[in-house]
Structure formats: C-alpha cells, structure tokens
Amino acid sequence: MRTVVELEERLARPGEGLIADMARLDGDIMILGAGGKLGPSLVRLALNATKGDRRIVAVSRFSEPGLADALTAEGATVVSADVADEQALRGLPDVENVVFLVGAKFGTQGAEHATWFTNSYLPGRVADRFRDSRIAALSTGNVYPLVPVTSAGATEETPTDPVGEYAMSCLGRERVMSHFSAKYGTRLALIRLNYAVELRYGVLVDLAQKVNAGEPVDLSTGMANVVWQGYANEVTLRSLLHASAPPFVLNLTGPELISVRQAAIDLGRALGKQPSFVGEEAPTALLSNAARCHRLFGYPELTPAELIELTAAWIAEGGALLGKPTKFERRDGRF
C-alpha cells in the first residue's frame, strides 16, 4: 500500500466471512455518519461485500468536497442530511439495518453539553426512529476503567467505569440506546472499539510522526490496543447478524497488547531514527480483551508488526494524513 487509492482498495476488500454473512443478512443497510473518518471505507466495504444485491444508504452532511459524488458513482445511495436535525432524521428511509457511526470526541473540554448531545441524546433519537431495525452502534473501550497492564485487558463482563466527560457520554450512548432496546425489543449491537489504525491515522501514526520528527514519545501510557481498520469495519457489519435485545456487546480490537516503547523503537528502526522518551510506564492503561470477537470473527489480517512496517513506509514517503491524533496517551479522559 503506497498510495491512497491502494489503501482505500485494501480497506474496502471484503473477506469471505463478511461476504457469507452479508448473504445471510436480509434487507438494505444504512450507514449514519458515512462522511466521517471511518464511514467512507465502511460504505465501500459494504458495497463490495453485497455486490449490488441491496441498497447501501450513506447518510452524512458530507462536508468533504467530492465525497458524496464519489460514493454515488461507486453505487451507494447517498443522502445528504444532518441526523441531529429532527425533521431530517424523520425523513430518512426505513431500512432493515442501521450502522451508527456518529460521535464526538475532541473538543469535549469546554463544550461538554455538545458532547453529551451528540454521544448520548442523539443516539436515543436514532434508536427511537429505527426501533424496528437492527442497529450496530459504534461505542468505545473508553467506557472501561484503566486496568493493570499485567492483565489481558477488560472483557465485556468488566464493570464500566469511564474516566472523563467523553467516556461518560459514550456510556450514556450505550445506556440510552439500551433503554430503547428494552422498551421496543430493538435488536442492538454495541461495538466497543479501541484503537483502530490505518496508514493515515491511529496510534501507530501518532508514534511514527513523533519518532520521525525527533520528538519525545510519552511513555506514561505504556501499553495500548490497536486493530486494522479494515477488520474493524468487517466486524461492525457482521455484528448486525448478532444484534439482539438485550444488546449484544462486543469488544473490538486486536489480539495483542502492544508496548508503546517497543513500537516506537520498531518504528524508529524502520525510519532510520533513534526515538527518545519522556515519562515512565504507569502500571495501568486503557486495555480491552477481544477474545469474544476473535472467536466469532477470526483474527485481523494484518498484525501489529506488519502495521508498524507499513506505517513507517507511509510516513517516510510523506503519505497523506488525516491530521486527527488519537491522544491515546491521555489518562485523565480530557480530549
């Protein structure tokens, strides 16, 4: 993967498991938040996996120039709408399956009211509107507490204990959508993702940029989860078949915990740079155990070692970036 075109093609390349599951899934699929950082590749993946046998409806404000036209040309049914507007939400077509990607993370500090509106109130409006649909809603591993780095990470049975307003509002999303699932029997899947990576953003890009620029890497969060974005998109779509009432809850990440120090060293080796560090590894971190996910859907096609090599090559060649740092190193929940 040396170009954006090649990267987008890889992200949208469906595996056999996804193709088989999409053949079993009845009805059209609507993706809310299709213009965000995850949305376009997920829309394309759904189009390729279903091979034109149903509508893939892409809904977003589409602030990126040309994206709506591009997705239309590729076969998506594009609806330009702000789902935060009640009239626009009510005007969306009825579909059997909904993937909810809308969320707010950065800028929480000082705008907590807007964060709670987007992450907690709006999901409830969507769950009410599409009460008769299957819904796969993207959540986050931030709903868990920091856990010992010597553990295998929080499981779906670990009690939630979010740190900070962003994480609390995401738990609010889950609670409010679960309310409508209980009230109407809505089939719901809650996907706790952390941290998805591709070559334009993610934990590895954040580290590679620092190493390449000669900036010190903060070690206070010494361990992290990463998972290839293409796999995350596949699991999100496949989770529609597992949506249930009460909700199906799934941790979504890679099978390995990565050492931030070692990842920086490996990136430095590939970039021909010597990383420098500040701080010391804390005994806890935000870590998830995705064993349930891997039992159901298999393992990601790309390992952390492969992703490190690909990321280093991308950064070395000046590849395009989304300019959206993860801030994974923050331990106070302030984004």
Coordinates of C-alpha atoms in Angstrom, one line a residue:
M1 CA 0.0 0.0 0.0
R2 CA 1.9 3.0 -1.3
T3 CA -1.0 5.3 -2.4
V4 CA -4.3 6.5 -1.1
V5 CA -6.0 4.6 -3.9
E6 CA -4.3 1.4 -2.9
L7 CA -5.0 2.0 0.8
E8 CA -8.7 2.6 0.1
E9 CA -8.9 -0.5 -2.0
R10 CA -7.4 -2.6 0.8
L11 CA -9.8 -1.2 3.4
A12 CA -12.7 -2.0 1.1
R13 CA -11.7 -5.5 0.3
P14 CA -14.2 -7.9 1.9
G15 CA -13.2 -11.2 3.4
E16 CA -15.0 -14.5 2.8
G17 CA -16.6 -14.3 6.2
L18 CA -18.1 -10.9 5.6
I19 CA -19.4 -11.9 2.1
A20 CA -21.0 -15.0 3.6
D21 CA -22.6 -13.0 6.5
M22 CA -23.9 -10.3 4.2
A23 CA -25.6 -13.0 2.1
R24 CA -27.4 -14.2 5.2
L25 CA -28.4 -10.7 6.3
D26 CA -31.8 -9.6 4.9
G27 CA -32.6 -6.0 3.8
D28 CA -30.8 -2.8 3.0
I29 CA -28.1 -1.2 5.1
M30 CA -28.0 2.5 6.2
I31 CA -24.7 3.9 7.5
L32 CA -25.2 7.1 9.6
G33 CA -22.0 9.1 9.8
A34 CA -20.8 8.0 6.4
G35 CA -18.7 11.1 5.9
G36 CA -16.5 10.6 9.0
K37 CA -13.1 9.1 9.2
L38 CA -14.4 5.5 9.3
G39 CA -17.5 6.0 7.1
P40 CA -16.3 6.1 3.5
S41 CA -14.3 2.9 3.8
L42 CA -17.1 1.1 5.6
V43 CA -19.6 2.2 2.9
R44 CA -17.2 0.9 0.2
L45 CA -16.7 -2.4 2.1
A46 CA -20.4 -2.9 2.3
L47 CA -20.9 -2.2 -1.4
N48 CA -18.2 -4.8 -2.3
A49 CA -19.4 -7.4 0.1
T50 CA -23.1 -7.2 -1.0
K51 CA -22.2 -6.9 -4.7
G52 CA -25.1 -4.7 -5.6
D53 CA -27.9 -7.0 -4.3
R54 CA -29.3 -4.4 -1.9
R55 CA -29.1 -0.7 -1.2
I56 CA -26.3 0.7 0.8
V57 CA -27.5 4.1 2.0
A58 CA -24.8 6.5 3.0
V59 CA -26.0 9.4 5.3
S60 CA -23.9 12.4 6.3
R61 CA -23.6 16.1 6.0
F62 CA -20.7 15.3 3.6
S63 CA -18.5 18.3 4.3
E64 CA -15.6 16.8 2.4
P65 CA -15.8 18.1 -1.2
G66 CA -16.5 15.4 -3.8
L67 CA -17.1 12.5 -1.3
A68 CA -20.8 12.3 -1.9
D69 CA -20.3 12.2 -5.7
A70 CA -17.6 9.6 -5.4
L71 CA -19.8 7.3 -3.2
T72 CA -22.7 7.8 -5.6
A73 CA -20.5 6.8 -8.5
E74 CA -19.5 3.6 -6.7
G75 CA -23.1 2.5 -6.2
A76 CA -24.1 3.9 -2.8
T77 CA -27.5 5.7 -2.3
V78 CA -26.3 9.0 -0.9
V79 CA -28.5 11.1 1.4
S80 CA -27.1 14.5 2.4
A81 CA -28.6 15.1 5.8
D82 CA -27.8 16.2 9.4
V83 CA -29.2 13.5 11.6
A84 CA -29.1 15.9 14.5
D85 CA -32.0 17.7 12.8
E86 CA -35.2 16.0 13.9
Q87 CA -37.0 16.6 10.6
A88 CA -34.1 15.3 8.6
L89 CA -33.9 12.2 10.9
R90 CA -37.6 11.5 10.4
G91 CA -37.2 11.9 6.7
L92 CA -34.7 9.1 6.3
P93 CA -35.9 6.0 4.6
D94 CA -36.9 3.0 6.6
V95 CA -34.3 0.2 6.4
E96 CA -33.8 -3.2 8.0
N97 CA -30.2 -2.5 9.1
V98 CA -28.6 0.6 10.6
V99 CA -24.9 1.2 11.3
F100 CA -24.5 4.2 13.7
L101 CA -21.1 5.8 13.5
V102 CA -21.9 9.4 14.7
G103 CA -19.9 10.6 17.6
A104 CA -17.9 13.4 19.1
K105 CA -14.6 13.1 20.9
F106 CA -12.2 16.0 20.5
G107 CA -13.1 19.4 21.9
T108 CA -15.0 17.9 24.8
Q109 CA -13.3 20.2 27.3
G110 CA -15.3 23.4 27.4
A111 CA -18.1 22.0 25.2
E112 CA -19.4 19.2 27.4
H113 CA -23.0 20.0 26.6
A114 CA -22.4 19.5 22.8
T115 CA -20.5 16.2 23.5
W116 CA -23.4 14.8 25.6
F117 CA -25.9 15.9 22.9
T118 CA -24.0 14.0 20.2
N119 CA -22.9 11.0 22.1
S120 CA -26.0 10.4 24.4
Y121 CA -29.1 12.3 23.3
L122 CA -28.8 11.8 19.6
P123 CA -28.3 8.1 19.7
G124 CA -31.5 7.8 21.6
R125 CA -33.3 9.7 18.9
V126 CA -31.8 7.3 16.3
A127 CA -32.8 4.3 18.3
D128 CA -36.3 5.5 18.7
R129 CA -36.6 6.4 14.9
F130 CA -35.2 3.0 13.9
R131 CA -36.8 0.9 16.6
D132 CA -37.8 -1.8 14.2
S133 CA -34.4 -2.1 12.6
R134 CA -31.2 -4.0 13.5
I135 CA -28.7 -1.4 14.8
A136 CA -24.9 -1.8 15.1
A137 CA -23.7 1.2 17.1
L138 CA -20.0 2.1 17.4
S139 CA -19.0 2.6 21.0
T140 CA -15.6 2.7 22.6
G141 CA -13.4 0.9 25.0
N142 CA -13.1 4.2 27.0
V143 CA -16.2 3.0 28.9
Y144 CA -13.9 0.7 30.9
P145 CA -11.6 1.8 33.7
L146 CA -7.9 1.8 33.4
V147 CA -6.7 -1.8 34.1
P148 CA -3.4 -3.3 35.1
V149 CA -1.0 -3.7 32.2
T150 CA -0.3 -7.2 33.5
S151 CA -3.9 -8.2 32.8
A152 CA -5.2 -9.3 29.5
G153 CA -7.5 -6.2 29.3
A154 CA -11.1 -5.5 30.2
T155 CA -13.6 -8.1 29.0
E156 CA -17.3 -7.4 28.2
E157 CA -18.1 -8.5 31.7
T158 CA -15.8 -5.9 33.3
P159 CA -17.9 -3.3 35.1
T160 CA -17.9 0.0 33.2
D161 CA -16.2 2.9 35.0
P162 CA -15.4 5.6 32.4
V163 CA -12.8 8.3 33.0
G164 CA -13.8 11.9 31.9
E165 CA -16.7 13.5 30.2
Y166 CA -16.1 12.0 26.8
A167 CA -16.0 8.4 28.1
M168 CA -19.1 9.1 30.4
S169 CA -21.0 10.4 27.4
C170 CA -20.2 7.3 25.4
L171 CA -21.5 5.1 28.2
G172 CA -24.5 7.4 28.1
R173 CA -24.9 6.4 24.4
E174 CA -25.0 2.7 25.4
R175 CA -27.4 3.2 28.2
V176 CA -29.9 5.3 26.2
M177 CA -29.8 3.0 23.2
S178 CA -30.2 0.0 25.5
H179 CA -33.3 1.7 27.0
F180 CA -35.0 1.7 23.6
S181 CA -33.9 -1.9 23.0
A182 CA -35.6 -2.8 26.3
K183 CA -38.7 -0.7 25.5
Y184 CA -39.3 -1.9 21.9
G185 CA -37.2 -5.1 21.6
T186 CA -34.9 -3.3 19.2
R187 CA -32.1 -5.6 18.1
L188 CA -28.9 -3.8 19.1
A189 CA -25.1 -4.5 18.9
L190 CA -22.8 -2.2 20.9
I191 CA -19.3 -2.3 19.5
R192 CA -16.6 -1.1 21.9
L193 CA -13.7 -0.3 19.6
N194 CA -10.2 0.8 20.5
Y195 CA -7.9 1.7 18.7
A196 CA -8.5 1.3 15.0
V197 CA -5.5 2.1 12.8
E198 CA -4.8 2.6 9.1
L199 CA -1.9 4.4 7.4
R200 CA -3.4 7.9 7.7
Y201 CA -4.3 8.0 11.4
G202 CA -4.2 6.0 14.6
V203 CA -1.8 5.2 17.5
L204 CA 1.0 4.0 15.2
V205 CA 0.8 7.1 13.0
D206 CA 0.9 9.3 16.1
L207 CA 4.0 7.4 17.3
A208 CA 5.7 7.4 13.9
Q209 CA 5.2 11.1 13.4
K210 CA 6.9 11.8 16.8
V211 CA 9.8 9.5 16.1
N212 CA 10.3 10.8 12.6
A213 CA 10.2 14.4 13.8
G214 CA 12.6 13.7 16.7
E215 CA 10.0 14.5 19.3
P216 CA 10.0 12.5 22.6
V217 CA 7.4 9.8 23.0
D218 CA 5.4 10.0 26.2
L219 CA 5.5 6.6 28.0
S220 CA 3.0 7.3 30.7
T221 CA 0.5 5.1 28.9
G222 CA 2.9 2.3 28.2
M223 CA 0.6 -0.3 26.6
A224 CA -2.2 0.1 24.0
N225 CA -4.6 -1.9 21.8
V226 CA -4.5 -1.5 18.0
V227 CA -6.5 -3.1 15.3
W228 CA -6.5 -2.8 11.5
Q229 CA -9.4 -0.6 10.4
G230 CA -10.4 -2.9 7.6
Y231 CA -11.0 -5.7 10.2
A232 CA -12.9 -3.2 12.5
N233 CA -15.2 -2.3 9.6
E234 CA -15.8 -6.0 8.7
V235 CA -16.7 -6.9 12.3
T236 CA -19.0 -3.9 12.6
L237 CA -21.0 -5.0 9.6
R238 CA -21.0 -8.7 10.6
S239 CA -22.2 -7.7 14.1
L240 CA -25.6 -6.9 12.6
L241 CA -26.4 -10.6 12.5
H242 CA -25.7 -10.7 16.2
A243 CA -27.8 -7.7 17.2
S244 CA -30.3 -8.7 19.9
A245 CA -32.4 -7.5 22.8
P246 CA -30.9 -7.2 25.3
P247 CA -28.0 -5.8 23.4
F248 CA -25.1 -7.8 22.1
V249 CA -21.9 -6.2 23.5
L250 CA -18.5 -6.7 21.8
N251 CA -15.0 -5.5 22.4
L252 CA -13.3 -4.9 19.1
T253 CA -9.5 -4.7 19.0
G254 CA -6.5 -6.7 18.1
P255 CA -5.4 -9.9 19.9
E256 CA -2.2 -8.4 21.2
L257 CA -1.3 -5.6 23.6
I258 CA 1.5 -3.5 22.2
S259 CA 4.3 -1.9 24.2
V260 CA 4.4 1.8 23.3
R261 CA 8.2 1.8 23.9
Q262 CA 8.8 -1.2 21.7
A263 CA 6.5 0.1 18.9
A264 CA 8.4 3.4 18.9
I265 CA 11.7 1.5 18.8
D266 CA 10.5 -0.6 15.9
L267 CA 9.2 2.4 14.0
G268 CA 12.5 4.2 14.6
R269 CA 14.4 1.2 13.2
A270 CA 12.2 1.3 10.0
L271 CA 12.5 5.1 9.7
G272 CA 16.2 5.2 10.4
K273 CA 15.6 7.3 13.5
Q274 CA 16.5 6.9 17.2
P275 CA 13.4 7.5 19.3
S276 CA 13.6 9.4 22.6
F277 CA 11.2 9.1 25.5
V278 CA 9.8 11.0 28.4
G279 CA 8.0 9.7 31.5
E280 CA 7.7 6.2 32.8
E281 CA 5.2 3.5 32.1
A282 CA 2.2 3.6 34.5
P283 CA 1.0 0.3 36.0
T284 CA -2.4 0.7 34.3
A285 CA -3.8 1.6 30.9
L286 CA -7.0 1.5 28.8
L287 CA -6.9 -2.0 27.5
S288 CA -9.5 -4.3 26.1
N289 CA -9.7 -8.1 25.7
A290 CA -11.4 -9.0 22.4
A291 CA -11.3 -12.8 22.8
R292 CA -15.1 -13.0 22.1
C293 CA -14.6 -11.0 18.9
H294 CA -11.9 -13.3 17.7
R295 CA -13.8 -16.4 18.5
L296 CA -16.8 -15.2 16.4
F297 CA -15.0 -13.4 13.6
G298 CA -11.4 -14.7 13.4
Y299 CA -8.2 -12.6 13.6
P300 CA -7.3 -9.4 11.8
E301 CA -5.5 -10.0 8.6
L302 CA -2.7 -7.5 9.5
T303 CA -0.6 -8.0 12.6
P304 CA 0.9 -5.1 14.6
A305 CA 4.3 -5.9 13.3
E306 CA 3.0 -5.6 9.7
L307 CA 1.2 -2.4 10.5
I308 CA 4.3 -0.9 12.0
E309 CA 6.3 -1.6 8.8
L310 CA 3.5 -0.2 6.6
T311 CA 3.1 2.9 8.8
A312 CA 6.8 3.6 8.8
A313 CA 7.0 3.4 5.0
W314 CA 3.9 5.6 4.6
I315 CA 5.4 8.3 6.9
A316 CA 8.8 8.1 5.3
E317 CA 7.3 8.7 1.9
G318 CA 5.2 11.6 3.1
G319 CA 1.9 9.8 2.6
A320 CA -1.4 11.8 3.2
L321 CA -2.6 12.0 6.8
L322 CA -6.0 12.8 8.3
G323 CA -4.5 15.1 10.9
K324 CA -6.6 13.5 13.7
P325 CA -4.3 12.4 16.6
T326 CA -5.8 9.8 18.9
K327 CA -4.5 11.3 22.1
F328 CA -4.3 7.7 23.4
E329 CA -1.7 8.8 25.9
R330 CA -4.2 10.9 27.9
R331 CA -5.0 9.3 31.2
D332 CA -7.5 11.9 32.5
G333 CA -10.1 11.4 29.8
R334 CA -9.8 15.0 28.6
F335 CA -9.9 15.2 24.9

